[in-house]
Structure formats: C-alpha cells, structure tokens
Amino acid sequence: LVSIADLVKCQRQVMVAARGDAAALLGPTLVLRQRVAELGLSRGLLQGAGATALKECPSYGVYFLVYEEARRSAERLAWHPVVATLAAGGLAGCVSLGMIHPVDVVKSRVQALPVTTPRADCSTWVVATRGWHAEGSAFFLRGFGAAMQRAFVVNAATFAGYELASA
C-alpha cells in the first residue's frame, strides 16, 4: 500500500496543466486507472515497489531504535520529559530518513516516470546509474536539507503525540 500511495503522490507531483486549467489534472483514482489501463495491473501499480521496500524496511527498525536510545539518554541527563521526547523523536526521524534519503530520491524518480517510459528504463538500477552519471553524488542528495527539517519537526510531534496518548 505504501508503494502505491507513493506512486500516486509522485505521479501527481509531476503533472502539468495549462495555466488556469487545474481541472485537467487527474485525481488519485484516475491516476491509478490510467496507469492500470496503459500498463496492466502489476506494472501500473507496482512501479518502484522494490525501491520502496529497500527504503522502508530498514528505516523503521532504525527509527524506533534511535528514538528509544535517545530518549533513555536524555532521561539519564535529567532532561524534562517533553524536551526528551521532542528531541528523541526529531533525531529518530532525521537519522532514519537521512540513511535512506538516497534510495528515496531514486524511488521518487522511478515513480515519477511517465507511463510511456520503456520498461527497461524503469528499473531502480537504471535510474540510479543514470542519475549518478548525469549529476554525480548530488543526484542522491536532492532535497536533503528540506527533508531533514521536515523530518525533525514531524517526528518530534509524532512521538510527542504518541507519548501523550499512551500516558
């Protein structure tokens, strides 16, 4: 499900409409219908699924590990519990997202490819290799700063909400 949601997000982010013609943009359901009609069920829905799995699987383990260890360290330093939760949550988000950011860039590029892209050009390896040759290491770091800022704030708030709800 995560892969399909990311696919729709990426496809919608690269849509272009004539000025003032926002109605021409496809909604999420129509994006999926169009992709399935043109590419078939498997390829239409699962483009970038391998890269999504490569991104998501290790990041969640690291996410919770970093949160728990950072929170324990902050408590040992006698930080206020709210500050400890916010800092640990923000750190967990930055570390887990930071370690998989290069894979996320490739995944997003794969999922943003138009339906007319030849199948051989849709693989994670091909996209990563072409990105490396065209842009070097900068390809893998696109949007890193903004992603880290967002990750800290969102994950600090997420863990604060979780701790508040479970208290």
Coordinates of N, CA and C in Angstrom, one line a residue:
L1 N 0.8 -1.2 0.0 CA 0.0 0.0 0.0 C 0.9 1.3 0.0
V2 N 2.0 1.2 0.7 CA 2.9 2.4 0.8 C 3.4 2.7 -0.6
S3 N 3.8 1.7 -1.3 CA 4.3 1.9 -2.7 C 3.3 2.5 -3.6
I4 N 2.1 2.0 -3.5 CA 1.0 2.6 -4.4 C 0.7 4.0 -4.0
A5 N 0.6 4.3 -2.8 CA 0.4 5.7 -2.3 C 1.5 6.6 -2.8
D6 N 2.8 6.2 -2.6 CA 3.9 7.0 -3.1 C 3.9 7.2 -4.6
L7 N 3.5 6.1 -5.3 CA 3.4 6.2 -6.8 C 2.4 7.3 -7.2
V8 N 1.3 7.3 -6.6 CA 0.3 8.3 -6.9 C 0.8 9.7 -6.6
K9 N 1.4 9.8 -5.4 CA 1.9 11.1 -5.0 C 2.9 11.6 -6.0
C10 N 3.9 10.8 -6.4 CA 4.9 11.2 -7.3 C 4.3 11.5 -8.7
Q11 N 3.4 10.7 -9.2 CA 2.8 11.0 -10.5 C 2.0 12.3 -10.4
R12 N 1.3 12.6 -9.4 CA 0.6 13.8 -9.3 C 1.5 15.0 -9.1
Q13 N 2.7 14.8 -8.5 CA 3.6 16.0 -8.3 C 4.2 16.4 -9.6
V14 N 4.3 15.5 -10.6 CA 4.9 15.9 -11.8 C 3.9 16.2 -12.9
M15 N 2.6 16.2 -12.6 CA 1.6 16.6 -13.6 C 1.7 18.1 -13.9
V16 N 1.4 18.4 -15.1 CA 1.4 19.8 -15.6 C 0.1 20.1 -16.3
A17 N -0.5 21.2 -15.9 CA -1.7 21.7 -16.6 C -1.5 23.1 -17.1
A18 N -2.2 23.4 -18.1 CA -2.2 24.8 -18.6 C -2.6 25.7 -17.5
R19 N -2.1 26.9 -17.6 CA -2.4 27.9 -16.6 C -3.9 28.1 -16.5
G20 N -4.4 28.0 -15.3 CA -5.9 28.1 -15.0 C -6.7 26.9 -15.3
D21 N -6.0 25.8 -15.7 CA -6.8 24.6 -16.0 C -6.5 23.5 -15.1
A22 N -6.6 23.8 -13.8 CA -6.3 22.8 -12.8 C -7.3 21.6 -12.8
A23 N -8.4 21.8 -13.4 CA -9.4 20.7 -13.6 C -8.9 19.6 -14.5
A24 N -7.9 19.9 -15.3 CA -7.3 18.9 -16.2 C -6.4 17.9 -15.5
L25 N -6.0 18.2 -14.3 CA -5.2 17.3 -13.6 C -6.0 16.1 -13.0
L26 N -5.4 15.0 -13.1 CA -6.1 13.8 -12.7 C -6.0 13.6 -11.2
G27 N -7.1 13.1 -10.6 CA -7.1 12.8 -9.2 C -6.5 11.5 -8.9
P28 N -6.3 11.1 -7.7 CA -5.6 9.9 -7.4 C -6.2 8.6 -8.0
T29 N -7.5 8.5 -8.0 CA -8.2 7.3 -8.5 C -8.0 7.3 -10.0
L30 N -8.1 8.4 -10.7 CA -7.9 8.4 -12.2 C -6.4 8.2 -12.6
V31 N -5.5 8.6 -11.7 CA -4.1 8.3 -12.0 C -3.9 6.8 -12.0
L32 N -4.4 6.1 -11.0 CA -4.3 4.6 -10.9 C -5.0 4.0 -12.1
R33 N -6.2 4.4 -12.4 CA -7.0 3.8 -13.5 C -6.2 3.9 -14.8
Q34 N -5.7 5.1 -15.1 CA -4.9 5.4 -16.3 C -3.7 4.4 -16.4
R35 N -3.0 4.3 -15.3 CA -1.8 3.5 -15.2 C -2.1 2.0 -15.5
V36 N -3.2 1.5 -14.8 CA -3.6 0.1 -15.0 C -4.0 -0.1 -16.4
A37 N -4.8 0.8 -17.0 CA -5.3 0.7 -18.4 C -4.1 0.6 -19.3
E38 N -3.1 1.4 -19.1 CA -2.0 1.5 -20.1 C -0.9 0.5 -19.8
L39 N -0.7 0.1 -18.6 CA 0.5 -0.7 -18.2 C 0.1 -2.1 -17.7
G40 N -1.1 -2.3 -17.4 CA -1.5 -3.6 -16.7 C -1.5 -3.4 -15.2
L41 N -2.1 -4.4 -14.5 CA -2.2 -4.3 -13.1 C -0.9 -4.2 -12.3
S42 N 0.0 -5.2 -12.6 CA 1.2 -5.3 -11.9 C 2.1 -4.1 -12.1
R43 N 2.4 -3.8 -13.4 CA 3.4 -2.7 -13.7 C 2.7 -1.4 -13.4
G44 N 1.4 -1.3 -13.6 CA 0.7 0.0 -13.3 C 0.7 0.4 -11.9
L45 N 0.6 -0.6 -11.0 CA 0.5 -0.3 -9.6 C 1.8 -0.4 -8.8
L46 N 2.7 -1.2 -9.3 CA 3.9 -1.5 -8.5 C 5.2 -0.9 -9.0
Q47 N 5.2 0.0 -9.9 CA 6.4 0.7 -10.4 C 7.1 1.3 -9.2
G48 N 8.3 1.0 -8.9 CA 9.0 1.5 -7.8 C 8.8 0.7 -6.5
A49 N 8.1 -0.4 -6.5 CA 7.9 -1.2 -5.3 C 9.1 -1.7 -4.6
G50 N 10.1 -2.2 -5.5 CA 11.3 -2.7 -5.0 C 12.1 -1.6 -4.2
A51 N 12.2 -0.4 -4.8 CA 12.9 0.7 -4.2 C 12.2 1.1 -2.9
T52 N 10.8 1.1 -2.9 CA 10.1 1.4 -1.7 C 10.4 0.4 -0.6
A53 N 10.5 -0.9 -0.9 CA 10.8 -1.9 0.1 C 12.2 -1.7 0.7
L54 N 13.1 -1.4 -0.3 CA 14.5 -1.1 0.1 C 14.6 0.1 1.1
K55 N 13.7 1.1 0.8 CA 13.7 2.3 1.6 C 13.0 2.0 3.0
E56 N 11.9 1.5 3.0 CA 11.0 1.4 4.2 C 11.5 0.3 5.2
C57 N 11.9 -0.8 4.8 CA 12.2 -1.9 5.7 C 13.3 -1.6 6.7
P58 N 14.5 -1.1 6.3 CA 15.5 -0.8 7.3 C 15.2 0.4 8.1
S59 N 14.5 1.4 7.5 CA 14.3 2.7 8.2 C 13.4 2.6 9.4
Y60 N 12.5 1.7 9.5 CA 11.6 1.6 10.6 C 12.3 1.0 11.8
G61 N 13.2 0.0 11.6 CA 13.9 -0.5 12.7 C 14.9 0.5 13.3
V62 N 15.5 1.3 12.5 CA 16.4 2.3 12.9 C 15.6 3.4 13.6
Y63 N 14.5 3.7 13.1 CA 13.6 4.8 13.6 C 13.3 4.6 15.1
F64 N 12.8 3.4 15.4 CA 12.4 3.1 16.8 C 13.6 2.9 17.7
L65 N 14.7 2.3 17.2 CA 15.9 2.1 18.0 C 16.5 3.5 18.4
V66 N 16.6 4.4 17.4 CA 17.2 5.7 17.7 C 16.3 6.4 18.7
Y67 N 15.0 6.4 18.5 CA 14.1 7.1 19.4 C 14.3 6.5 20.9
E68 N 14.2 5.2 21.0 CA 14.3 4.7 22.4 C 15.7 5.0 23.0
E69 N 16.7 4.8 22.3 CA 18.0 5.1 22.9 C 18.2 6.6 23.2
A70 N 17.8 7.5 22.3 CA 17.9 8.9 22.5 C 17.1 9.4 23.7
R71 N 15.9 8.8 23.8 CA 15.0 9.1 24.9 C 15.6 8.7 26.3
R72 N 16.2 7.5 26.3 CA 16.8 7.0 27.5 C 18.0 7.9 27.9
S73 N 18.8 8.2 26.9 CA 20.0 9.1 27.1 C 19.5 10.4 27.7
A74 N 18.5 11.0 27.1 CA 18.0 12.3 27.6 C 17.5 12.2 29.0
E75 N 16.8 11.1 29.3 CA 16.3 10.9 30.7 C 17.5 10.8 31.7
R76 N 18.5 10.1 31.3 CA 19.7 9.9 32.1 C 20.4 11.3 32.4
L77 N 20.2 12.2 31.5 CA 20.8 13.5 31.6 C 19.8 14.5 32.3
A78 N 18.7 13.9 32.8 CA 17.7 14.6 33.5 C 17.0 15.7 32.7
W79 N 16.8 15.5 31.4 CA 16.1 16.4 30.6 C 14.6 16.3 31.0
H80 N 13.9 17.4 30.8 CA 12.4 17.4 31.0 C 11.8 16.4 30.1
P81 N 10.9 15.6 30.5 CA 10.3 14.5 29.6 C 9.8 15.0 28.3
V82 N 9.2 16.2 28.3 CA 8.7 16.7 27.0 C 9.8 17.0 26.0
V83 N 10.8 17.7 26.6 CA 12.0 18.0 25.7 C 12.7 16.7 25.3
A84 N 12.8 15.7 26.2 CA 13.4 14.5 25.8 C 12.7 13.8 24.7
T85 N 11.3 13.8 24.8 CA 10.5 13.2 23.7 C 10.7 13.9 22.4
L86 N 10.6 15.2 22.4 CA 10.7 16.0 21.2 C 12.0 15.8 20.5
A87 N 13.1 15.9 21.3 CA 14.5 15.8 20.8 C 14.7 14.3 20.2
A88 N 14.3 13.3 21.0 CA 14.4 12.0 20.6 C 13.6 11.7 19.3
G89 N 12.4 12.2 19.3 CA 11.6 12.0 18.1 C 12.2 12.6 16.8
G90 N 12.6 13.9 17.0 CA 13.2 14.6 15.9 C 14.5 13.9 15.4
L91 N 15.3 13.5 16.3 CA 16.5 12.8 16.0 C 16.2 11.5 15.3
A92 N 15.3 10.7 15.8 CA 14.9 9.4 15.1 C 14.5 9.7 13.7
G93 N 13.6 10.7 13.5 CA 13.2 11.0 12.1 C 14.3 11.3 11.2
C94 N 15.2 12.2 11.7 CA 16.4 12.6 10.9 C 17.3 11.5 10.5
V95 N 17.6 10.6 11.5 CA 18.6 9.5 11.3 C 18.0 8.5 10.3
S96 N 16.7 8.1 10.6 CA 16.1 7.1 9.7 C 15.9 7.6 8.3
L97 N 15.4 8.8 8.2 CA 15.2 9.4 6.8 C 16.6 9.7 6.2
G98 N 17.5 10.2 7.0 CA 18.8 10.5 6.4 C 19.5 9.3 5.8
M99 N 19.4 8.2 6.5 CA 20.1 7.0 6.0 C 19.5 6.4 4.7
I100 N 18.2 6.7 4.5 CA 17.6 6.1 3.3 C 17.2 7.2 2.2
H101 N 17.7 8.5 2.5 CA 17.3 9.5 1.5 C 17.8 9.2 0.1
P102 N 19.0 8.8 -0.1 CA 19.4 8.5 -1.5 C 18.5 7.5 -2.2
V103 N 18.1 6.5 -1.4 CA 17.1 5.5 -2.0 C 15.8 6.2 -2.3
D104 N 15.4 7.1 -1.4 CA 14.1 7.8 -1.6 C 14.1 8.6 -2.9
V105 N 15.3 9.3 -3.1 CA 15.4 10.1 -4.3 C 15.2 9.2 -5.6
V106 N 15.9 8.0 -5.6 CA 15.8 7.1 -6.7 C 14.4 6.6 -6.9
K107 N 13.8 6.2 -5.7 CA 12.4 5.7 -5.7 C 11.4 6.7 -6.3
S108 N 11.6 8.0 -5.9 CA 10.7 9.0 -6.4 C 10.9 9.3 -7.9
R109 N 12.2 9.2 -8.3 CA 12.4 9.3 -9.8 C 11.8 8.2 -10.6
V110 N 11.9 7.0 -10.1 CA 11.3 5.8 -10.7 C 9.8 6.0 -10.8
Q111 N 9.2 6.4 -9.7 CA 7.7 6.5 -9.6 C 7.2 7.7 -10.4
A112 N 8.0 8.7 -10.7 CA 7.6 9.9 -11.4 C 7.7 9.7 -12.9
L113 N 8.3 8.6 -13.3 CA 8.5 8.3 -14.8 C 7.1 8.3 -15.5
P114 N 7.0 8.8 -16.6 CA 5.7 8.8 -17.4 C 5.4 7.3 -17.8
V115 N 4.1 7.1 -18.0 CA 3.7 5.7 -18.4 C 4.3 5.3 -19.7
T116 N 4.7 6.2 -20.5 CA 5.3 6.0 -21.8 C 6.8 5.5 -21.8
T117 N 7.4 5.6 -20.6 CA 8.8 5.2 -20.4 C 8.9 3.7 -20.7
P118 N 9.9 3.3 -21.5 CA 10.1 1.9 -21.8 C 10.4 1.1 -20.5
R119 N 10.0 -0.1 -20.4 CA 10.1 -0.9 -19.2 C 11.6 -1.0 -18.7
A120 N 12.5 -1.1 -19.7 CA 13.9 -1.3 -19.3 C 14.4 0.0 -18.6
D121 N 13.8 1.1 -18.9 CA 14.3 2.4 -18.2 C 13.6 2.7 -16.9
C122 N 12.8 1.8 -16.4 CA 12.0 2.0 -15.2 C 12.7 1.3 -14.0
S123 N 13.8 0.6 -14.2 CA 14.4 -0.1 -13.1 C 15.1 0.9 -12.1
T124 N 15.1 0.5 -10.9 CA 15.8 1.3 -9.9 C 17.3 1.4 -10.2
W125 N 17.9 0.4 -10.7 CA 19.3 0.4 -11.0 C 19.6 1.4 -12.2
V126 N 18.8 1.3 -13.2 CA 19.0 2.2 -14.4 C 18.8 3.6 -14.0
V127 N 17.8 3.9 -13.2 CA 17.6 5.3 -12.8 C 18.7 5.8 -11.9
A128 N 19.2 5.0 -11.0 CA 20.3 5.4 -10.1 C 21.6 5.6 -10.9
T129 N 21.9 4.7 -11.8 CA 23.1 4.8 -12.6 C 23.0 6.0 -13.5
R130 N 21.9 6.3 -14.1 CA 21.8 7.5 -15.0 C 21.9 8.7 -14.2
G131 N 21.3 8.7 -13.0 CA 21.4 9.9 -12.1 C 22.8 10.2 -11.7
W132 N 23.6 9.1 -11.3 CA 25.0 9.2 -10.9 C 25.8 9.8 -12.0
H133 N 25.6 9.2 -13.2 CA 26.4 9.7 -14.4 C 26.1 11.1 -14.8
A134 N 24.8 11.5 -14.6 CA 24.5 12.9 -15.0 C 24.8 13.9 -14.0
E135 N 24.7 13.6 -12.7 CA 24.8 14.6 -11.6 C 25.8 14.3 -10.6
G136 N 26.4 13.1 -10.6 CA 27.3 12.7 -9.5 C 26.6 12.4 -8.2
S137 N 27.3 12.6 -7.1 CA 26.6 12.3 -5.8 C 25.5 13.3 -5.5
A138 N 25.5 14.5 -6.1 CA 24.5 15.5 -5.8 C 23.1 14.9 -6.2
F139 N 23.0 14.0 -7.1 CA 21.8 13.4 -7.5 C 21.1 12.7 -6.3
F140 N 21.9 12.1 -5.5 CA 21.3 11.3 -4.4 C 21.0 12.2 -3.2
L141 N 21.4 13.5 -3.2 CA 21.2 14.4 -2.1 C 20.1 15.4 -2.3
R142 N 19.5 15.3 -3.5 CA 18.4 16.3 -3.8 C 17.4 16.5 -2.7
G143 N 17.2 17.7 -2.2 CA 16.1 17.9 -1.2 C 16.5 17.5 0.2
F144 N 17.8 17.1 0.4 CA 18.2 16.6 1.7 C 17.9 17.6 2.8
G145 N 18.3 18.8 2.7 CA 18.1 19.8 3.7 C 16.7 20.0 4.1
A146 N 15.8 20.2 3.1 CA 14.4 20.3 3.4 C 13.8 19.1 4.0
A147 N 14.2 17.9 3.6 CA 13.7 16.7 4.2 C 14.1 16.5 5.6
M148 N 15.3 16.9 6.0 CA 15.8 16.9 7.4 C 15.0 17.8 8.3
Q149 N 14.8 19.0 7.8 CA 14.0 20.0 8.6 C 12.6 19.5 8.8
R150 N 12.0 19.0 7.8 CA 10.6 18.4 7.9 C 10.6 17.2 8.8
A151 N 11.6 16.3 8.6 CA 11.7 15.1 9.4 C 11.8 15.4 10.9
F152 N 12.6 16.4 11.3 CA 12.7 16.7 12.7 C 11.4 17.1 13.3
V153 N 10.8 18.1 12.7 CA 9.5 18.7 13.2 C 8.4 17.6 13.2
V154 N 8.2 16.9 12.1 CA 7.1 16.0 12.0 C 7.3 14.8 13.0
N155 N 8.5 14.3 13.1 CA 8.7 13.2 14.0 C 8.8 13.5 15.5
A156 N 9.2 14.7 15.8 CA 9.1 15.2 17.2 C 7.7 15.3 17.6
A157 N 6.8 15.9 16.7 CA 5.4 16.0 17.0 C 4.8 14.6 17.1
T158 N 5.2 13.7 16.2 CA 4.6 12.3 16.2 C 4.8 11.6 17.5
F159 N 6.1 11.6 17.9 CA 6.4 10.9 19.2 C 5.8 11.6 20.4
A160 N 5.7 13.0 20.3 CA 5.0 13.7 21.4 C 3.6 13.3 21.5
G161 N 2.9 13.2 20.4 CA 1.5 12.8 20.3 C 1.4 11.3 20.8
Y162 N 2.3 10.5 20.4 CA 2.2 9.1 20.9 C 2.4 9.0 22.4
E163 N 3.4 9.6 22.9 CA 3.6 9.6 24.4 C 2.5 10.2 25.1
L164 N 1.9 11.3 24.6 CA 0.8 11.9 25.3 C -0.4 11.0 25.3
A165 N -0.7 10.3 24.2 CA -1.8 9.4 24.0 C -1.7 8.2 24.9
S166 N -0.4 7.7 25.1 CA -0.2 6.5 25.8 C 0.0 6.7 27.3
A167 N 0.0 8.0 27.7 CA 0.2 8.3 29.1 C -1.0 8.1 30.0

